[in-house]
Amino acid sequence: MDTAHGLELRLIVDLVPNHTSSAHPWFVEALSAEPGDSARDRYIFRDGRGPDGEE
């Protein structure tokens, strides 16, 4: 980055911090955690629809 700045170039980092894969370790941990566990604080969980809440 110092080299880029020395050449008067600027760096733009583009990321989407509010999305993770369903396979991401944080999400897997949050799914297995009990309600109220701090691991679930990274996500917003809502009750599902349908007869078993699976939709």
XYZ file of C-alpha atoms in Angstrom:
55
model
C 0.000 0.000 0.000
C 2.880 2.355 0.739
C 4.225 1.712 -2.766
C 0.821 2.434 -4.289
C 0.508 5.675 -2.326
C 4.045 6.616 -3.401
C 2.817 6.302 -6.984
C -0.204 8.467 -6.076
C -2.524 5.480 -6.418
C -5.320 4.919 -3.950
C -6.774 1.611 -2.823
C -10.495 0.987 -2.516
C -11.620 -2.075 -0.592
C -15.116 -3.236 -1.499
C -16.716 -5.856 0.707
C -20.122 -6.811 1.987
C -19.743 -7.211 5.760
C -23.408 -8.015 6.306
C -23.409 -11.295 4.352
C -21.841 -14.670 5.154
C -22.140 -18.105 3.625
C -24.324 -20.671 5.358
C -21.098 -22.710 5.630
C -19.134 -19.902 7.338
C -17.867 -20.942 10.799
C -19.580 -17.958 12.456
C -22.969 -18.943 11.017
C -22.510 -22.633 11.791
C -21.595 -21.713 15.380
C -24.575 -19.354 15.683
C -27.010 -22.008 14.432
C -25.829 -24.521 17.002
C -25.872 -21.991 19.875
C -28.788 -21.552 22.237
C -30.893 -18.365 22.066
C -29.177 -15.654 24.109
C -25.688 -17.026 23.395
C -23.247 -14.334 22.233
C -22.479 -16.376 19.073
C -25.982 -15.515 17.856
C -25.395 -11.757 18.213
C -23.786 -11.610 14.754
C -27.102 -12.486 13.074
C -30.800 -11.726 13.288
C -32.837 -14.894 13.710
C -36.575 -14.922 13.121
C -39.130 -17.660 13.590
C -39.817 -19.477 10.327
C -43.154 -19.827 8.600
C -45.057 -22.993 7.841
C -46.354 -25.707 10.136
C -42.893 -26.606 11.455
C -41.281 -23.183 11.103
C -39.045 -24.485 8.320
C -40.062 -22.046 5.585
